[in-house]
Amino acid sequence: MTKIINALIIVATMLCIAPTGALAQQDRYSPPYEPEPPRDRPRGEIQVTNDWRDEINVTIWTHQRERIGDSWTLRPGETAVLAVDGIRIKVRPNYKIKVGDDWGRVNLGAVGEFSRGTWYVNVRDIWRATHQRGGRGDRPGPRDENVPDWQR
């Protein structure tokens, strides 16, 4: 009888401890919200090169969705270090960058290269990242309607 009671005590204890362990693991796998980005991410000035055939507008937003300045206009072949009111801005890889007025934004870190304290970005790389699938986003093209999704 004593063995049965001891076994029941062990099972009851495990049933009480198991939910606590599951909650502890859940906290471990879901990262907490970070209002500020970690300081170890590379931050620096941004140099944009318009390697496109037309004049373009560049717009940048912070990780908190704040727009930096209005926008910058670059002529074909022009390279510029972006500044607001004469002060060069410093950006992080999770800042969003956009070319033009009618397309999506992309993380700076996905299209830029960080070297010696400066982010180097080409307009074509931004355009490719925001105009995937021929400028139609994730919508299928007219020729893609009868093609399975895995073949597109």
Coordinates of N, CA, C and O in Angstrom, one line a residue:
M1 N 0.8 -1.2 0.0 CA 0.0 0.0 0.0 C 0.9 1.3 0.0 O 0.5 2.3 -0.6
T2 N 2.0 1.2 0.7 CA 2.8 2.4 0.8 C 3.5 2.7 -0.6 O 3.6 3.8 -0.9
K3 N 3.8 1.6 -1.3 CA 4.3 1.8 -2.7 C 3.3 2.5 -3.6 O 3.7 3.4 -4.4
I4 N 2.1 2.2 -3.5 CA 1.0 2.8 -4.3 C 0.9 4.2 -3.9 O 0.8 5.1 -4.8
I5 N 0.9 4.6 -2.7 CA 0.7 6.0 -2.2 C 1.9 6.8 -2.7 O 1.7 7.9 -3.2
N6 N 3.1 6.2 -2.6 CA 4.3 6.9 -3.0 C 4.2 7.2 -4.5 O 4.6 8.3 -5.0
A7 N 3.8 6.2 -5.3 CA 3.7 6.3 -6.7 C 2.6 7.4 -7.1 O 2.8 8.2 -8.0
L8 N 1.5 7.5 -6.4 CA 0.5 8.5 -6.6 C 1.0 9.9 -6.3 O 0.7 10.9 -7.0
I9 N 1.8 10.0 -5.2 CA 2.4 11.3 -4.9 C 3.3 11.8 -6.0 O 3.3 12.9 -6.4
I10 N 4.1 10.8 -6.5 CA 5.1 11.2 -7.6 C 4.3 11.6 -8.8 O 4.6 12.6 -9.5
V11 N 3.2 10.9 -9.2 CA 2.4 11.2 -10.4 C 1.7 12.6 -10.2 O 1.7 13.5 -11.1
A12 N 1.2 12.9 -9.0 CA 0.5 14.1 -8.7 C 1.5 15.3 -8.8 O 1.2 16.4 -9.3
T13 N 2.7 15.1 -8.3 CA 3.8 16.1 -8.3 C 4.1 16.4 -9.7 O 4.3 17.6 -10.1
M14 N 4.3 15.4 -10.6 CA 4.7 15.6 -12.0 C 3.5 16.3 -12.7 O 3.8 17.2 -13.6
L15 N 2.3 16.0 -12.4 CA 1.2 16.7 -13.0 C 1.2 18.2 -12.7 O 0.7 19.0 -13.5
C16 N 1.6 18.5 -11.5 CA 1.6 19.9 -11.0 C 2.8 20.6 -11.6 O 2.7 21.8 -11.9
I17 N 3.9 20.0 -11.8 CA 5.2 20.6 -12.3 C 5.1 20.7 -13.9 O 5.7 21.7 -14.4
A18 N 4.5 19.8 -14.6 CA 4.5 19.8 -16.0 C 4.0 21.1 -16.7 O 4.7 21.6 -17.6
P19 N 2.9 21.6 -16.3 CA 2.5 22.9 -16.9 C 3.5 24.0 -16.6 O 3.7 24.9 -17.5
T20 N 4.1 24.1 -15.5 CA 5.1 25.1 -15.2 C 6.3 25.0 -16.2 O 6.8 26.0 -16.7
G21 N 6.7 23.8 -16.4 CA 7.8 23.5 -17.3 C 7.5 23.9 -18.8 O 8.3 24.5 -19.5
A22 N 6.2 23.7 -19.1 CA 5.8 24.0 -20.5 C 5.7 25.6 -20.6 O 6.1 26.1 -21.7
L23 N 5.3 26.3 -19.6 CA 5.3 27.7 -19.7 C 6.7 28.3 -19.8 O 6.9 29.2 -20.5
A24 N 7.6 27.7 -19.0 CA 9.0 28.2 -19.1 C 9.6 28.0 -20.5 O 10.3 28.8 -21.0
Q25 N 9.3 26.9 -21.1 CA 9.8 26.6 -22.5 C 9.1 27.6 -23.5 O 9.8 28.0 -24.4
Q26 N 7.9 27.9 -23.3 CA 7.2 28.8 -24.2 C 7.9 30.2 -24.1 O 8.1 30.8 -25.2
D27 N 8.2 30.7 -22.9 CA 8.9 31.9 -22.8 C 10.3 31.9 -23.5 O 10.7 32.9 -24.0
R28 N 10.9 30.8 -23.4 CA 12.3 30.6 -24.0 C 12.2 30.7 -25.5 O 13.1 31.3 -26.1
Y29 N 11.2 30.2 -26.2 CA 11.1 30.2 -27.6 C 10.4 31.4 -28.2 O 10.6 31.7 -29.4
S30 N 9.7 32.2 -27.5 CA 9.1 33.4 -28.0 C 9.9 34.6 -27.5 O 9.8 34.9 -26.4
P31 N 10.6 35.3 -28.4 CA 11.5 36.4 -28.0 C 10.6 37.5 -27.6 O 9.5 37.8 -28.1
P32 N 11.0 38.3 -26.5 CA 10.2 39.4 -26.1 C 10.2 40.5 -27.1 O 11.2 40.6 -27.9
Y33 N 9.2 41.4 -27.0 CA 9.2 42.6 -27.9 C 10.4 43.5 -27.6 O 10.6 43.8 -26.4
E34 N 11.1 43.9 -28.6 CA 12.2 44.8 -28.4 C 11.8 46.2 -28.9 O 11.8 46.4 -30.1
P35 N 11.5 47.2 -28.1 CA 11.2 48.5 -28.6 C 12.4 49.2 -29.3 O 12.3 49.9 -30.2
E36 N 13.6 48.8 -28.8 CA 14.8 49.4 -29.4 C 15.6 48.2 -30.0 O 15.6 47.1 -29.5
P37 N 16.2 48.4 -31.2 CA 17.0 47.4 -31.8 C 18.3 47.1 -31.0 O 18.8 48.0 -30.3
P38 N 18.7 45.9 -31.0 CA 20.0 45.6 -30.3 C 21.1 46.5 -30.8 O 21.2 46.8 -32.0
R39 N 22.0 46.9 -29.9 CA 23.0 47.9 -30.3 C 24.2 47.2 -31.1 O 25.0 47.9 -31.6
D40 N 24.1 45.9 -31.2 CA 25.2 45.2 -32.0 C 24.9 45.2 -33.5 O 25.7 44.7 -34.2
R41 N 23.8 45.6 -33.9 CA 23.5 45.7 -35.3 C 24.3 46.8 -35.9 O 24.4 47.9 -35.4
P42 N 24.8 46.6 -37.1 CA 25.6 47.7 -37.8 C 24.8 48.9 -38.1 O 23.8 48.8 -38.7
R43 N 25.3 50.0 -37.7 CA 24.6 51.3 -37.9 C 25.6 52.2 -38.6 O 26.8 52.3 -38.2
G44 N 25.2 52.9 -39.6 CA 26.1 53.8 -40.3 C 25.3 54.7 -41.3 O 24.1 54.6 -41.5
E45 N 26.1 55.5 -42.0 CA 25.6 56.4 -43.0 C 25.1 55.5 -44.2 O 25.5 54.4 -44.3
I46 N 24.4 56.1 -45.1 CA 23.9 55.4 -46.2 C 24.2 56.1 -47.5 O 24.0 57.3 -47.7
Q47 N 24.8 55.4 -48.4 CA 25.2 55.9 -49.8 C 24.4 55.1 -50.8 O 24.4 53.9 -50.9
V48 N 23.6 55.9 -51.6 CA 22.7 55.3 -52.6 C 23.2 55.7 -54.0 O 23.5 56.8 -54.2
T49 N 23.4 54.7 -54.8 CA 23.8 54.9 -56.2 C 22.6 54.6 -57.1 O 22.0 53.5 -57.1
N50 N 22.3 55.6 -58.0 CA 21.2 55.4 -58.9 C 21.8 54.8 -60.2 O 22.2 55.5 -61.1
D51 N 21.8 53.5 -60.2 CA 22.3 52.8 -61.4 C 21.1 52.4 -62.3 O 21.2 51.4 -63.1
W52 N 20.1 53.2 -62.3 CA 18.9 53.0 -63.1 C 18.9 54.0 -64.2 O 19.6 55.0 -64.2
R53 N 18.0 53.9 -65.2 CA 18.0 54.7 -66.4 C 17.2 56.0 -66.2 O 17.2 56.9 -67.0
D54 N 16.4 56.1 -65.1 CA 15.5 57.3 -64.9 C 15.9 57.9 -63.5 O 16.5 57.4 -62.7
E55 N 15.4 59.1 -63.4 CA 15.4 59.8 -62.1 C 14.5 59.1 -61.1 O 13.4 58.7 -61.5
I56 N 15.0 58.9 -59.9 CA 14.2 58.1 -58.9 C 14.1 58.9 -57.6 O 14.9 59.7 -57.3
N57 N 13.1 58.5 -56.8 CA 12.9 59.0 -55.4 C 13.2 57.8 -54.5 O 12.7 56.7 -54.7
V58 N 13.9 58.1 -53.4 CA 14.3 57.1 -52.4 C 13.6 57.6 -51.1 O 13.7 58.8 -50.7
T59 N 13.0 56.7 -50.4 CA 12.3 57.0 -49.1 C 12.8 55.9 -48.1 O 12.9 54.8 -48.4
I60 N 13.0 56.3 -46.8 CA 13.5 55.4 -45.8 C 12.6 55.6 -44.5 O 12.2 56.7 -44.2
W61 N 12.4 54.5 -43.8 CA 11.6 54.5 -42.6 C 12.4 53.7 -41.5 O 13.1 52.8 -41.8
T62 N 12.3 54.2 -40.3 CA 13.0 53.5 -39.2 C 12.2 52.2 -38.8 O 11.2 51.9 -39.4
H63 N 12.8 51.4 -37.9 CA 12.2 50.2 -37.4 C 10.9 50.5 -36.6 O 10.0 49.6 -36.4
Q64 N 10.6 51.8 -36.3 CA 9.4 52.2 -35.6 C 8.4 52.8 -36.5 O 7.5 53.6 -36.1
R65 N 8.6 52.7 -37.8 CA 7.8 53.2 -38.9 C 7.8 54.7 -39.0 O 6.8 55.3 -39.4
E66 N 8.8 55.3 -38.5 CA 9.0 56.8 -38.7 C 9.7 57.1 -40.0 O 10.7 56.5 -40.3
R67 N 9.1 57.9 -40.8 CA 9.7 58.3 -42.1 C 10.9 59.2 -41.8 O 10.7 60.2 -41.0
I68 N 12.0 59.0 -42.4 CA 13.2 59.8 -42.3 C 13.2 60.9 -43.4 O 13.3 60.5 -44.6
G69 N 13.0 62.1 -43.1 CA 13.0 63.1 -44.1 C 11.8 63.0 -45.0 O 10.8 62.3 -44.6
D70 N 11.8 63.6 -46.1 CA 10.7 63.5 -47.1 C 11.1 62.4 -48.1 O 10.6 61.3 -48.0
S71 N 12.0 62.7 -49.0 CA 12.5 61.7 -49.9 C 13.7 62.3 -50.6 O 13.9 63.6 -50.5
W72 N 14.5 61.5 -51.2 CA 15.7 62.0 -52.0 C 15.5 61.7 -53.4 O 15.1 60.6 -53.8
T73 N 15.8 62.7 -54.3 CA 15.7 62.4 -55.7 C 17.1 62.3 -56.3 O 17.9 63.2 -56.0
L74 N 17.3 61.2 -57.0 CA 18.7 61.0 -57.6 C 18.5 60.9 -59.1 O 17.6 60.1 -59.6
R75 N 19.4 61.6 -59.8 CA 19.4 61.5 -61.3 C 20.1 60.2 -61.7 O 20.9 59.7 -60.9
P76 N 20.0 59.8 -62.9 CA 20.7 58.6 -63.4 C 22.2 58.7 -63.2 O 22.8 59.8 -63.6
G77 N 22.9 57.7 -62.7 CA 24.3 57.8 -62.5 C 24.8 58.5 -61.2 O 25.9 58.5 -60.9
E78 N 23.9 59.1 -60.6 CA 24.2 59.9 -59.4 C 24.4 59.0 -58.1 O 23.7 58.1 -57.9
T79 N 25.4 59.4 -57.3 CA 25.6 58.7 -56.0 C 25.5 59.8 -54.9 O 26.1 60.8 -55.1
A80 N 24.8 59.5 -53.9 CA 24.6 60.4 -52.8 C 24.6 59.8 -51.4 O 24.1 58.7 -51.3
V81 N 25.2 60.4 -50.5 CA 25.1 60.1 -49.1 C 23.9 60.8 -48.5 O 23.9 62.1 -48.6
L82 N 22.9 60.1 -48.0 CA 21.7 60.8 -47.7 C 21.8 61.6 -46.4 O 22.4 61.1 -45.4
A83 N 21.2 62.7 -46.4 CA 21.2 63.6 -45.2 C 19.9 64.3 -45.1 O 19.2 64.5 -46.1
V84 N 19.6 64.8 -43.9 CA 18.4 65.6 -43.6 C 18.9 66.8 -42.9 O 19.6 66.8 -41.9
D85 N 18.5 68.0 -43.5 CA 18.9 69.3 -43.1 C 20.5 69.4 -42.9 O 21.0 69.9 -41.9
G86 N 21.2 68.8 -43.8 CA 22.6 68.9 -43.9 C 23.3 67.9 -42.9 O 24.6 67.8 -42.9
I87 N 22.6 67.1 -42.2 CA 23.2 66.1 -41.3 C 23.0 64.7 -41.9 O 21.8 64.3 -42.2
R88 N 24.1 64.0 -42.1 CA 24.0 62.7 -42.6 C 23.3 61.7 -41.7 O 23.5 61.7 -40.5
I89 N 22.3 61.0 -42.3 CA 21.5 60.1 -41.4 C 22.3 58.8 -41.2 O 23.2 58.4 -42.0
K90 N 22.0 58.1 -40.1 CA 22.6 56.8 -39.8 C 21.4 55.8 -39.7 O 20.4 56.1 -39.1
V91 N 21.6 54.7 -40.4 CA 20.6 53.7 -40.6 C 21.0 52.4 -40.0 O 22.2 52.1 -39.9
R92 N 20.1 51.5 -39.8 CA 20.3 50.1 -39.4 C 19.7 49.1 -40.4 O 18.9 49.5 -41.3
P93 N 20.2 47.9 -40.4 CA 19.7 46.9 -41.4 C 18.2 46.7 -41.4 O 17.7 46.2 -42.4
N94 N 17.5 46.9 -40.3 CA 16.1 46.7 -40.3 C 15.3 47.9 -40.6 O 14.0 47.8 -40.6
Y95 N 15.9 49.0 -41.0 CA 15.2 50.1 -41.6 C 14.7 49.7 -43.0 O 15.3 49.0 -43.7
K96 N 13.6 50.3 -43.3 CA 12.9 50.0 -44.7 C 13.3 51.1 -45.7 O 13.4 52.3 -45.3
I97 N 13.6 50.6 -46.9 CA 13.9 51.5 -48.0 C 13.0 51.2 -49.2 O 12.6 50.1 -49.4
K98 N 12.7 52.3 -49.9 CA 11.8 52.2 -51.0 C 12.2 53.1 -52.2 O 12.8 54.2 -52.0
V99 N 12.0 52.6 -53.4 CA 12.3 53.4 -54.6 C 11.0 53.6 -55.3 O 10.2 52.7 -55.5
G100 N 10.7 54.9 -55.7 CA 9.5 55.2 -56.4 C 8.3 55.5 -55.4 O 8.5 55.5 -54.2
D101 N 7.1 55.6 -55.9 CA 6.0 55.9 -55.1 C 4.9 54.8 -55.0 O 4.0 54.9 -54.2
D102 N 5.0 53.8 -55.8 CA 3.9 52.9 -55.9 C 4.3 51.4 -55.6 O 3.5 50.5 -55.8
W103 N 5.4 51.2 -54.9 CA 5.8 49.8 -54.6 C 6.1 49.6 -53.2 O 6.3 50.6 -52.5
G104 N 6.3 48.4 -52.8 CA 6.6 48.1 -51.4 C 8.0 48.5 -50.9 O 8.8 49.0 -51.7
R105 N 8.2 48.2 -49.6 CA 9.5 48.6 -49.0 C 10.3 47.3 -48.7 O 9.7 46.2 -48.6
V106 N 11.6 47.4 -48.5 CA 12.4 46.2 -48.2 C 13.4 46.6 -47.1 O 13.8 47.8 -47.0
N107 N 13.8 45.6 -46.3 CA 14.8 45.9 -45.3 C 16.1 46.3 -45.9 O 16.6 45.7 -46.9
L108 N 16.7 47.3 -45.4 CA 18.0 47.8 -45.9 C 19.1 46.7 -45.9 O 19.8 46.6 -46.9
G109 N 19.1 45.9 -44.9 CA 20.1 44.8 -44.8 C 19.9 43.8 -45.9 O 20.9 43.1 -46.2
A110 N 18.7 43.7 -46.5 CA 18.5 42.7 -47.5 C 19.0 43.2 -48.9 O 19.3 42.3 -49.7
V111 N 19.2 44.5 -49.1 CA 19.7 45.0 -50.4 C 21.0 45.7 -50.3 O 21.6 46.0 -51.3
G112 N 21.4 46.1 -49.1 CA 22.6 46.9 -49.0 C 23.8 46.1 -48.5 O 23.7 44.9 -48.0
E113 N 25.0 46.7 -48.6 CA 26.2 46.1 -48.1 C 26.8 47.0 -47.1 O 27.0 48.2 -47.4
F114 N 27.2 46.5 -45.9 CA 27.8 47.4 -44.9 C 29.3 47.2 -44.9 O 29.8 46.1 -44.9
S115 N 30.0 48.3 -45.0 CA 31.4 48.3 -45.1 C 32.0 49.6 -44.5 O 31.6 50.7 -44.9
R116 N 32.9 49.5 -43.5 CA 33.6 50.6 -42.9 C 32.6 51.7 -42.5 O 32.9 52.9 -42.7
G117 N 31.5 51.4 -41.8 CA 30.6 52.4 -41.2 C 29.6 53.0 -42.2 O 28.9 53.9 -41.9
T118 N 29.5 52.4 -43.4 CA 28.6 53.0 -44.4 C 27.8 51.8 -45.1 O 28.4 50.8 -45.4
W119 N 26.5 52.0 -45.2 CA 25.7 51.1 -46.0 C 25.7 51.6 -47.5 O 25.4 52.7 -47.8
Y120 N 26.1 50.7 -48.4 CA 26.1 50.9 -49.8 C 24.9 50.2 -50.5 O 24.8 49.0 -50.3
V121 N 24.1 51.0 -51.2 CA 22.9 50.5 -51.8 C 22.8 50.9 -53.2 O 23.1 52.1 -53.6
N122 N 22.4 50.0 -54.1 CA 22.1 50.3 -55.5 C 20.6 50.3 -55.8 O 19.9 49.5 -55.2
V123 N 20.1 51.3 -56.6 CA 18.7 51.4 -56.8 C 18.2 50.1 -57.5 O 17.1 49.6 -57.2
R124 N 18.9 49.5 -58.4 CA 18.5 48.3 -59.0 C 18.2 47.1 -58.0 O 17.3 46.4 -58.2
D125 N 19.0 47.0 -57.0 CA 18.8 46.0 -56.0 C 17.5 46.2 -55.2 O 16.8 45.3 -54.9
I126 N 17.3 47.5 -54.9 CA 16.0 47.8 -54.2 C 14.8 47.5 -55.1 O 13.8 46.9 -54.7
W127 N 14.9 47.9 -56.4 CA 13.9 47.7 -57.3 C 13.6 46.2 -57.5 O 12.4 45.8 -57.5
R128 N 14.6 45.4 -57.6 CA 14.4 43.9 -57.8 C 13.7 43.3 -56.6 O 12.9 42.5 -56.7
A129 N 14.2 43.8 -55.4 CA 13.6 43.2 -54.2 C 12.1 43.6 -54.0 O 11.3 42.8 -53.4
T130 N 11.7 44.8 -54.4 CA 10.3 45.2 -54.3 C 9.4 44.9 -55.5 O 8.2 45.1 -55.4
H131 N 10.0 44.5 -56.6 CA 9.3 44.2 -57.8 C 9.5 42.8 -58.3 O 9.7 42.5 -59.5
Q132 N 9.5 41.9 -57.4 CA 9.7 40.5 -57.7 C 8.5 40.0 -58.6 O 7.4 40.5 -58.6
R133 N 8.8 39.0 -59.4 CA 7.9 38.4 -60.4 C 7.4 39.4 -61.4 O 6.2 39.6 -61.7
G134 N 8.3 40.2 -61.9 CA 8.0 41.2 -63.0 C 7.1 42.3 -62.6 O 6.4 42.8 -63.4
G135 N 7.2 42.7 -61.4 CA 6.4 43.9 -61.0 C 5.0 43.6 -60.6 O 4.2 44.5 -60.3
R136 N 4.6 42.3 -60.5 CA 3.2 42.0 -60.1 C 3.2 41.5 -58.7 O 2.1 41.0 -58.2
G137 N 4.3 41.6 -57.9 CA 4.2 41.2 -56.5 C 4.0 39.7 -56.5 O 4.6 38.9 -57.3
D138 N 3.1 39.2 -55.6 CA 2.9 37.8 -55.6 C 1.7 37.3 -56.4 O 1.2 36.2 -56.3
R139 N 1.1 38.3 -57.1 CA 0.0 37.9 -58.0 C 0.4 37.2 -59.2 O 1.4 37.5 -59.8
P140 N -0.2 36.1 -59.6 CA 0.2 35.4 -60.8 C 0.0 36.2 -62.1 O -1.0 37.0 -62.2
G141 N 0.8 36.1 -63.0 CA 0.7 36.8 -64.3 C -0.3 36.1 -65.2 O -0.8 35.0 -64.9
P142 N -0.8 36.7 -66.3 CA -1.8 36.1 -67.1 C -1.4 34.7 -67.7 O -2.2 33.9 -67.8
R143 N -0.1 34.6 -67.9 CA 0.3 33.3 -68.5 C 0.5 32.2 -67.4 O 0.7 31.1 -67.7
D144 N 0.5 32.6 -66.1 CA 0.7 31.7 -65.0 C -0.5 31.1 -64.4 O -0.5 30.3 -63.5
E145 N -1.7 31.5 -64.9 CA -2.9 31.0 -64.3 C -3.1 29.5 -64.3 O -3.6 28.9 -63.4
N146 N -2.7 28.8 -65.4 CA -2.8 27.4 -65.4 C -1.6 26.6 -65.0 O -1.5 25.4 -65.2
V147 N -0.6 27.3 -64.4 CA 0.6 26.7 -64.0 C 0.5 26.5 -62.5 O 0.2 27.4 -61.7
P148 N 0.9 25.3 -62.0 CA 0.8 25.1 -60.5 C 1.7 26.0 -59.8 O 2.8 26.5 -60.3
D149 N 1.4 26.4 -58.6 CA 2.1 27.3 -57.8 C 3.6 26.9 -57.7 O 4.5 27.8 -57.7
W150 N 3.9 25.7 -57.5 CA 5.3 25.2 -57.3 C 6.1 25.4 -58.5 O 7.3 25.3 -58.4
Q151 N 5.5 25.6 -59.7 CA 6.3 25.8 -60.9 C 6.5 27.2 -61.3 O 7.2 27.5 -62.2
R152 N 5.8 28.1 -60.6 CA 5.9 29.5 -61.0 C 7.2 30.1 -60.5 O 7.8 29.8 -59.5

